[in-house]
Tab-separated table of C-alpha atoms and ligand atoms in Angstrom:
chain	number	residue	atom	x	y	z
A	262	UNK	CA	30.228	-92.191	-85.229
A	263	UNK	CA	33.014	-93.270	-82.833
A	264	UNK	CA	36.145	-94.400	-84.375
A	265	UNK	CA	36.757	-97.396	-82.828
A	266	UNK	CA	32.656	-98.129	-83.961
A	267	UNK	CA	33.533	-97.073	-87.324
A	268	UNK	CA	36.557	-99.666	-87.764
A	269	UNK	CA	33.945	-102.120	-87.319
A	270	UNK	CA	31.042	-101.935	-89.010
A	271	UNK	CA	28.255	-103.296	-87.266
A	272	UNK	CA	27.226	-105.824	-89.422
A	273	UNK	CA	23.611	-106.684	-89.585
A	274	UNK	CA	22.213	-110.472	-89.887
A	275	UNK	CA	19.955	-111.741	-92.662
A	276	UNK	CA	16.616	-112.570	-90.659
A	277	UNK	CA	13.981	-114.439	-93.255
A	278	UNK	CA	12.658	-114.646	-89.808
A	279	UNK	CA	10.512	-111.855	-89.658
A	280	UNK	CA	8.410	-110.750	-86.892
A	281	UNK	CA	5.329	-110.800	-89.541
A	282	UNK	CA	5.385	-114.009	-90.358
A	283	UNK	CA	5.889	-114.903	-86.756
A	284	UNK	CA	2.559	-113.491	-85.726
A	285	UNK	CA	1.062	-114.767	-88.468
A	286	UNK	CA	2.127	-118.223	-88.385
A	287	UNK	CA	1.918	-118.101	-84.369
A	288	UNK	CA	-2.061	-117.376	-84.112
A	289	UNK	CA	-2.729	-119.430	-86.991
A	290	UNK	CA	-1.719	-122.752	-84.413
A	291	UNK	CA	-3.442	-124.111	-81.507
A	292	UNK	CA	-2.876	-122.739	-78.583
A	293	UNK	CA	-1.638	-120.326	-79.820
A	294	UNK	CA	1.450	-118.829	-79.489
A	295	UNK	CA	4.438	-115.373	-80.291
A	296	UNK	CA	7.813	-116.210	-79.668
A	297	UNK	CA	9.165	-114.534	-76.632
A	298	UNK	CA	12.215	-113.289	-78.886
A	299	UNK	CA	9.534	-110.765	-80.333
A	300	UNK	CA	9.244	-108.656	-77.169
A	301	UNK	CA	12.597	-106.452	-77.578
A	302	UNK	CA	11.479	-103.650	-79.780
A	303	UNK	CA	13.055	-100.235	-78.133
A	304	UNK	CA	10.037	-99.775	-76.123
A	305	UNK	CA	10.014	-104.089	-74.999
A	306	UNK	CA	13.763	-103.773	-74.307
A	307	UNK	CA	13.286	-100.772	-72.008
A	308	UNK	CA	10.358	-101.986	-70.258
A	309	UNK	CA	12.684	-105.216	-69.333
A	310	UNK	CA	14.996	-102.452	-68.333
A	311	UNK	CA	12.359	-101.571	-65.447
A	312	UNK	CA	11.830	-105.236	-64.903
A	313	UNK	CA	15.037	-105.805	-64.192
A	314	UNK	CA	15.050	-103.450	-61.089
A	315	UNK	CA	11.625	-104.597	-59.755
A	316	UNK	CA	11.869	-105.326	-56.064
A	317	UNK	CA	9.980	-108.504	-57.151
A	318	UNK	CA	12.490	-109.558	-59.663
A	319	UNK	CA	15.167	-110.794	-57.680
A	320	UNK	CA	17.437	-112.059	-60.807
A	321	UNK	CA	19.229	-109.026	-61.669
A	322	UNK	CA	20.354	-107.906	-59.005
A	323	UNK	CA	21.409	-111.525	-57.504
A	324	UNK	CA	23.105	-112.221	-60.920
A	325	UNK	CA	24.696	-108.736	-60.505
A	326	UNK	CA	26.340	-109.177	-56.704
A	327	UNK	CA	27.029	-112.552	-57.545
A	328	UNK	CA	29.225	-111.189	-60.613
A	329	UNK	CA	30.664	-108.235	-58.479
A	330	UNK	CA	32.069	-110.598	-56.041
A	331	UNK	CA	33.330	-113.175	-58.162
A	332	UNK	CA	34.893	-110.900	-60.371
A	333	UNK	CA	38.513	-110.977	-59.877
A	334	UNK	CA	37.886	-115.195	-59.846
A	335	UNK	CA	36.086	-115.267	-63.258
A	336	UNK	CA	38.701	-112.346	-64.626
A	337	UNK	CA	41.434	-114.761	-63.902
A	338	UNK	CA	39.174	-117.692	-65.583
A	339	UNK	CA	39.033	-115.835	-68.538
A	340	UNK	CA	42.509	-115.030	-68.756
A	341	UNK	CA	44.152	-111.597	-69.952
A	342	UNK	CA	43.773	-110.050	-73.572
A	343	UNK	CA	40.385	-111.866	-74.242
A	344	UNK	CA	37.558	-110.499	-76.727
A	345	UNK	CA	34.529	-110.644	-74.973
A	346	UNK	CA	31.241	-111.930	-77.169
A	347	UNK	CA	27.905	-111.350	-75.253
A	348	UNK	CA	24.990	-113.174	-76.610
A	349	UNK	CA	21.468	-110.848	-76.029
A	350	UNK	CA	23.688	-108.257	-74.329
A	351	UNK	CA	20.682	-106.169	-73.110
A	352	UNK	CA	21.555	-102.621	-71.137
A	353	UNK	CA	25.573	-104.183	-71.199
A	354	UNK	CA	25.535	-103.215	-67.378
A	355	UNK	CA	27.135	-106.553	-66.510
A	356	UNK	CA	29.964	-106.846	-68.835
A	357	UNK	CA	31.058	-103.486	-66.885
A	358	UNK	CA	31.522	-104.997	-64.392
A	359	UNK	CA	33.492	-108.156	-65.634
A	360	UNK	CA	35.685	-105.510	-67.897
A	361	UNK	CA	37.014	-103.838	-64.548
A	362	UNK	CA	38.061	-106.700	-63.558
A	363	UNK	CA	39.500	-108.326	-66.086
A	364	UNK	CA	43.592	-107.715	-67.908
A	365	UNK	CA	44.050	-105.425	-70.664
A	366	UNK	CA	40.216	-107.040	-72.190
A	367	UNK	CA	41.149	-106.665	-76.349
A	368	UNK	CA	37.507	-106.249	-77.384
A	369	UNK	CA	33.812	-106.367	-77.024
A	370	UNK	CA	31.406	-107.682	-79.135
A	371	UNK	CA	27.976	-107.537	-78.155
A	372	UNK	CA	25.328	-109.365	-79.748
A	373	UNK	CA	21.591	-108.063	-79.793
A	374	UNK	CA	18.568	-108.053	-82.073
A	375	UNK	CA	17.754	-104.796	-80.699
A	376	UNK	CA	19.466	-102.706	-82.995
A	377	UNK	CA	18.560	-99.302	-81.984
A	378	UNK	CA	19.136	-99.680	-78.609
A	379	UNK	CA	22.539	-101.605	-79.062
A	380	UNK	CA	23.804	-98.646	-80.486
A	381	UNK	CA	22.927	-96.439	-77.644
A	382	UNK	CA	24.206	-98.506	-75.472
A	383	UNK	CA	27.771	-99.461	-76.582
A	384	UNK	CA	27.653	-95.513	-77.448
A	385	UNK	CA	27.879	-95.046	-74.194
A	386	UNK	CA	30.301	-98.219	-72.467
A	387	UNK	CA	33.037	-96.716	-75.861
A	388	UNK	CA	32.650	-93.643	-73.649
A	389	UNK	CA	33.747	-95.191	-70.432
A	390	UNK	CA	36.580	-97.827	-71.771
A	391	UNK	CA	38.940	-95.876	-74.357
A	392	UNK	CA	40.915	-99.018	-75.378
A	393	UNK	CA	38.609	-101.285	-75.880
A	394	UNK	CA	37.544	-102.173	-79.473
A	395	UNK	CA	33.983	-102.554	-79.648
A	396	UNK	CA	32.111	-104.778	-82.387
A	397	UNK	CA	27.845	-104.576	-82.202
A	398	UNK	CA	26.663	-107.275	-84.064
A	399	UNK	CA	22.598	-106.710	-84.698
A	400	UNK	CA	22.151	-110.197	-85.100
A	401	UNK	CA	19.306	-112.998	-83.471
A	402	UNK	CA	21.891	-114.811	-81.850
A	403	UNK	CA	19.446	-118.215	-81.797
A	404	UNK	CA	19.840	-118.237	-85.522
A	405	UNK	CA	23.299	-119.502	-86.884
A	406	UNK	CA	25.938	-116.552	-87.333
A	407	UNK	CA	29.009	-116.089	-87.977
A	408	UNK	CA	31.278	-113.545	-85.929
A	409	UNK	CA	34.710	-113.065	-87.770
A	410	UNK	CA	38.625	-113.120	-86.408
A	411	UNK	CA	39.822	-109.748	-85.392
A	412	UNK	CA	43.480	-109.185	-86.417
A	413	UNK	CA	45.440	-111.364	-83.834
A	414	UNK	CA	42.668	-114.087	-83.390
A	415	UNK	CA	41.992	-112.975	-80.083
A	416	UNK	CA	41.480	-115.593	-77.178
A	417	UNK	CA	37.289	-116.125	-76.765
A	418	UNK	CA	35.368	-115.248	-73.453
A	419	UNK	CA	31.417	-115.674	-73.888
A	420	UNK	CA	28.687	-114.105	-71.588
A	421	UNK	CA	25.486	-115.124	-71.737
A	422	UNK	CA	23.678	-113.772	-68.236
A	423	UNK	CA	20.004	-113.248	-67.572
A	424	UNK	CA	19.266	-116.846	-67.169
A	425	UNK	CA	17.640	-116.129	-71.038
A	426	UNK	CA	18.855	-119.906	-71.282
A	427	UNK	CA	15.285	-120.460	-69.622
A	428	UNK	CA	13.458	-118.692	-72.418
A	429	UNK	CA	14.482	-122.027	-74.484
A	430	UNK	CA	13.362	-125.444	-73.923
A	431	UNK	CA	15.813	-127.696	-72.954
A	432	UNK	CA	17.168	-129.129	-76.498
A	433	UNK	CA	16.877	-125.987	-77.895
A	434	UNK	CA	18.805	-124.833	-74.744
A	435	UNK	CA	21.320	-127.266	-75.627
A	436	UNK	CA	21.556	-126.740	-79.303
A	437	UNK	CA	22.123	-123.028	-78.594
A	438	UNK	CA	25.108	-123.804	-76.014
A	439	UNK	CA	26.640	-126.265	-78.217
A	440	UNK	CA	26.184	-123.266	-81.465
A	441	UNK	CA	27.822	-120.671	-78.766
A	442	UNK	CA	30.735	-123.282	-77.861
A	443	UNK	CA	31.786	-122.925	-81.437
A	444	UNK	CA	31.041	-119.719	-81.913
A	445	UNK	CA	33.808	-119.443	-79.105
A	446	UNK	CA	36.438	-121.043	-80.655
A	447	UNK	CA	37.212	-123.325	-77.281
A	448	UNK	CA	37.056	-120.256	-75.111
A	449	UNK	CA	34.798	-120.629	-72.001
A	450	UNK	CA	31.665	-119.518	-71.365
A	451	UNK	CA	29.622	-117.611	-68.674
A	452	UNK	CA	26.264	-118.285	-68.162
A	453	UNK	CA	23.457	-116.999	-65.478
A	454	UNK	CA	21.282	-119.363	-64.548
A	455	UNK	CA	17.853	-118.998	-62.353
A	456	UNK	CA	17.272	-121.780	-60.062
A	457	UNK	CA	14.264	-123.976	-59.152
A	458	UNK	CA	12.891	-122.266	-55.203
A	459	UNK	CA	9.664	-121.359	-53.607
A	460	UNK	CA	6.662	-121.168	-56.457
A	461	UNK	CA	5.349	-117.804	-54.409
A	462	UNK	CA	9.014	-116.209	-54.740
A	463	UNK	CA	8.701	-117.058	-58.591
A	464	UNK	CA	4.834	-116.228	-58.863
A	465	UNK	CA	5.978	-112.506	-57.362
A	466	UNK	CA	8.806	-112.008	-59.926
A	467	UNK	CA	6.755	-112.726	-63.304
A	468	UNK	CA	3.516	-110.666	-61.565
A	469	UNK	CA	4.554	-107.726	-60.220
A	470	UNK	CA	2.227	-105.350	-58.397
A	471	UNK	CA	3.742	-101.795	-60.554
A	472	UNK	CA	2.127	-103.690	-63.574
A	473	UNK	CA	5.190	-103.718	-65.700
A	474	UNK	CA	5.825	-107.297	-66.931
A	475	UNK	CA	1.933	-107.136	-67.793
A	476	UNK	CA	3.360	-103.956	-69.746
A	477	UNK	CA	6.027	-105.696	-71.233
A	478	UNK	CA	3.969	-108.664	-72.198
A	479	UNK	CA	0.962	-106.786	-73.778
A	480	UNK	CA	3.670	-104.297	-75.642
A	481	UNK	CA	3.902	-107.288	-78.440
A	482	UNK	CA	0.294	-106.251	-79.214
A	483	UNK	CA	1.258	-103.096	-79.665
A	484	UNK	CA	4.231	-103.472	-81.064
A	485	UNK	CA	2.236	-105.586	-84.254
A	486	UNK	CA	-0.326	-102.628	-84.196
A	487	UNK	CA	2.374	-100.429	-84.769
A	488	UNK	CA	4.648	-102.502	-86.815
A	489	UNK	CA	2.038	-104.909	-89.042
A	490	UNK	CA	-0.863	-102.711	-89.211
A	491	UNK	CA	-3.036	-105.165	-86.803
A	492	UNK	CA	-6.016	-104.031	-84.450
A	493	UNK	CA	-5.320	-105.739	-81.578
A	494	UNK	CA	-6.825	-104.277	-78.631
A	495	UNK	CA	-4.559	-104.604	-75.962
A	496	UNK	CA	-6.996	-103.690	-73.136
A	497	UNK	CA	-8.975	-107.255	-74.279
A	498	UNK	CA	-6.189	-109.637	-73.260
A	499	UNK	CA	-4.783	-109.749	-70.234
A	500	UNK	CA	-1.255	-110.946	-69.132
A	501	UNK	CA	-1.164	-114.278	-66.956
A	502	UNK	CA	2.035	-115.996	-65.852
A	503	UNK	CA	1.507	-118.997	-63.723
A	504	UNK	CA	4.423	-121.196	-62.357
A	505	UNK	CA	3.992	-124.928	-63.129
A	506	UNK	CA	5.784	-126.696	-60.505
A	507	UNK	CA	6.207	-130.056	-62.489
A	508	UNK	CA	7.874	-128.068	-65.734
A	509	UNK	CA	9.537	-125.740	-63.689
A	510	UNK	CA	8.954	-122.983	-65.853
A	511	UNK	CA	6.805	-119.754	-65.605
A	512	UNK	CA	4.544	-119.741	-67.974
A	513	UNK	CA	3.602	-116.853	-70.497
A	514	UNK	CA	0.236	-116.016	-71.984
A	515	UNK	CA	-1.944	-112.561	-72.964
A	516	UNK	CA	-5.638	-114.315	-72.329
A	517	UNK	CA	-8.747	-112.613	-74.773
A	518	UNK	CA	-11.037	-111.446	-72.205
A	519	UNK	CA	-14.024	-111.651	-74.343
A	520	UNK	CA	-14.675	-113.140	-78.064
A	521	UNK	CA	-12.948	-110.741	-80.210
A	522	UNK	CA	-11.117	-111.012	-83.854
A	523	UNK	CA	-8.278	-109.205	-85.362
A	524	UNK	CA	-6.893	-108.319	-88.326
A	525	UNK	CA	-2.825	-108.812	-88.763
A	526	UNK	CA	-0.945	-108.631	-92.480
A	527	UNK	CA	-4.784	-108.910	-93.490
A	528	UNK	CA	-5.794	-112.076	-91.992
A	529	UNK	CA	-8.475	-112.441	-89.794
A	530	UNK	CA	-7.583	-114.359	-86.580
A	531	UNK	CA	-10.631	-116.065	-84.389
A	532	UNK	CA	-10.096	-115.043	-80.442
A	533	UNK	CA	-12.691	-117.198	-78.149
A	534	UNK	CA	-13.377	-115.297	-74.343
A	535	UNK	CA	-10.634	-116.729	-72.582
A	536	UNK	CA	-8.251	-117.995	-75.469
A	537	UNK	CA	-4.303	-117.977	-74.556
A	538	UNK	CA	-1.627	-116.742	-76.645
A	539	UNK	CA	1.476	-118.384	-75.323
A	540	UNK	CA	4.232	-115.801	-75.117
A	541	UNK	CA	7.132	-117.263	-73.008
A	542	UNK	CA	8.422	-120.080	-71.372
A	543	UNK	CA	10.570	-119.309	-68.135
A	544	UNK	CA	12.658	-122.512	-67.082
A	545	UNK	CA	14.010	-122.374	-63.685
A	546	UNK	CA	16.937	-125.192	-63.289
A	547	UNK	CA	18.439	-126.860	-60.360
A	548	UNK	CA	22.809	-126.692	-60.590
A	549	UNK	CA	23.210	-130.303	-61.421
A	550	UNK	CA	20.765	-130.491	-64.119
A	551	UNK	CA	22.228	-127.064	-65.746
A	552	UNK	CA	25.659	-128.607	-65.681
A	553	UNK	CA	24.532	-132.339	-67.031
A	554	UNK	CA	23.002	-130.129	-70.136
A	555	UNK	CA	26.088	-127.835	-70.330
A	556	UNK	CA	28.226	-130.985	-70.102
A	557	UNK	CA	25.712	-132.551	-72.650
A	558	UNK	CA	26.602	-129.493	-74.794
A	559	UNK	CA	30.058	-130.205	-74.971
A	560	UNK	CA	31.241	-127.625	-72.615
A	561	UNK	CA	33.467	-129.060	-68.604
A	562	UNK	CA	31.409	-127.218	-66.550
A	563	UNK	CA	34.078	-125.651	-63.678
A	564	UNK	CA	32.970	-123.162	-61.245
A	565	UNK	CA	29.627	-122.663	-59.823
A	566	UNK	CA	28.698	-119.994	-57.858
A	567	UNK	CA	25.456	-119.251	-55.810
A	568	UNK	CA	24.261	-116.355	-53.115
A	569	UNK	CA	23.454	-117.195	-49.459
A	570	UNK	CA	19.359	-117.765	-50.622
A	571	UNK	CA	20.225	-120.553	-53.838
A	572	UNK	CA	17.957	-117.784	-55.674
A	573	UNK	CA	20.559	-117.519	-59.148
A	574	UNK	CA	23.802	-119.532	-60.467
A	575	UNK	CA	26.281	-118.741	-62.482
A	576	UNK	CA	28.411	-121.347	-63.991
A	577	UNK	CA	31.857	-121.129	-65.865
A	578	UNK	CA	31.715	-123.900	-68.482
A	579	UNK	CA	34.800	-124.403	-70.362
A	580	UNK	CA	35.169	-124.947	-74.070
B	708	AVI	C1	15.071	-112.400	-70.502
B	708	AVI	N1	14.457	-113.400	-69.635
B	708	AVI	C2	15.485	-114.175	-68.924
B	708	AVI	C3	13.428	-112.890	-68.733
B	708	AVI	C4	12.887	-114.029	-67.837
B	708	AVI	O1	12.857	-113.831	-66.632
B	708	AVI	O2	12.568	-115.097	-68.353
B	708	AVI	C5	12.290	-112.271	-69.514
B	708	AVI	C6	11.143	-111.869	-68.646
B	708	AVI	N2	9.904	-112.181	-68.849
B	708	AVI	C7	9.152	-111.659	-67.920
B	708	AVI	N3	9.925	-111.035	-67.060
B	708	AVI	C8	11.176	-111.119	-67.503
């Protein structure tokens, strides 16, 4: 292992949260319903990999320019000799950028539930930044946790891009930001936000032609055959994300396409032709009501910025 991995153990977080019971619990309700949190097994988190460079799925790489050019503005934000602590840090390709940019950055701590893939992953950014201490925590980051001083008590940055805020509803949203606010110690936070714009743009992004967010939505099927021992057959649901333009969310669901039952953790669950499993909730917000929730959360909301289009925000909320 890499020393400056080794002088921090990765520490993993206790879950009593486990994706059995989720499944379990989840089809025993009507509608119903897997928590999206579930999709990010190594094969879910690289399949969101692919979905992030989509030509449909305009978020990434918005969120990504956006960050490139405001760079040396949210460096000086964040001040010099900060630790930065991602929550759902993902592929880390973001907080590359942000670490060029920012002064003598102490240390990174990336959060993720993905544990495997974490480890690749900051394998590889302890590769490219020598002085950096680096701190994986395997953790679910919506679940309280606790991430301990480093000698020093460095000054907090957070990062929380993706607009995965939207994969909450709103007062879970704001329970979360008010949970990351002390988690931060009154450092700032950095948060990518995807905005409310044309239902066809938004339709494209969550249906792509290549298949792949089908892929990624039909992989927690798989994912409980592989994991629970259940007989799902994935080829008998099919994905369906429709955008409802009074919620402004996309909505998530893998639909039985006939009447079917299945066997998970040895319960038998009942599928009628046509039955929806909810599987994620998408919320698209407007600036103003991101910042009154952010500002609800205890956070001053500061700078906004926005591309040319209004497709994605990102908003620097002081602690
Ligand atoms: C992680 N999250 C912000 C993505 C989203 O757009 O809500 C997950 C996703 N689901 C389907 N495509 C991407």
């Amino acid at each position: 292992m890499d020393a400056r991995l080794a002088r921090i153990a990765p520490a993993k977080a206790p879950s009593g949260n486990s994706f059995a019971e989720a499944v379990v619990m989840g089809l025993a309700r009507t509608p119903k319903e897997i928590a999206c949190k579930y999709f990010y097994d190594e094969t879910g988190s690289r399949l969101f990999d692919q979905i992030c460079e989509l030509p449909e799925y305009y978020q990434t790489r918005t969120e990504r320019a956006l960050l490139q050019r405001h760079a040396p503005e949210i460096a000086r934000l964040m001040g010099p000799e900060v630790e930065i602590v991602e929550f759902g840090a993902g592929s880390l390709r973001k907080v590359r950028l942000l670490l060029d940019a920012l002064k003598n950055p102490r240390a990174y701590t990336p959060v993720d539930i993905s544990g495997d893939y974490l480890a690749d992953v900051v394998r590889a950014l302890g590769a490219d930044y020598p002085g950096l201490t680096l701190r994986p925590l395997v953790a679910d980051f919506t679940l309280p946790m606790t991430v301990p001083a480093l000698a020093g008590r460095l000054r907090r940055a957070g990062l929380f891009t993706g607009s995965t805020i939207g994969n909450f509803k709103p007062d879970v949203a704001m329970a979360l930001l008010r949970r990351m606010r002390g988690t931060l110690n009154g450092g700032g936070l950095l948060v990518g936000v995807d905005l409310v714009k044309d239902p066809r743009r938004l339709h494209a992004a969550y249906n792509d032609a290549a298949g792949i967010t089908a892929a990624f939505n039909t992989n927690l099927l798989v994912r409980a055959n592989r994991e629970l021992g259940a007989d799902f057959d994935p080829d008998a649901f099919a994905h369906y994300a429709p955008y409802n333009a009074l919620a402004h969310r996309i909505e998530m669901y893998l639909v039985s396409l006939k009447r079917q039952s299945v066997t998970v953790d040895d319960q038998r669950f009942e599928f009628a032709q046509g039955e929806p499993v909810h599987t994620e909730d998408s919320r698209k917000y407007t600036i103003e009501s991101f910042r009154e929730m952010a500002a609800r959360a205890g956070f001053s909301p500061r700078a906004v910025w926005t591309d040319p289009e209004r497709l994605f925000s990102i908003h620097w909320l002081e602690g």
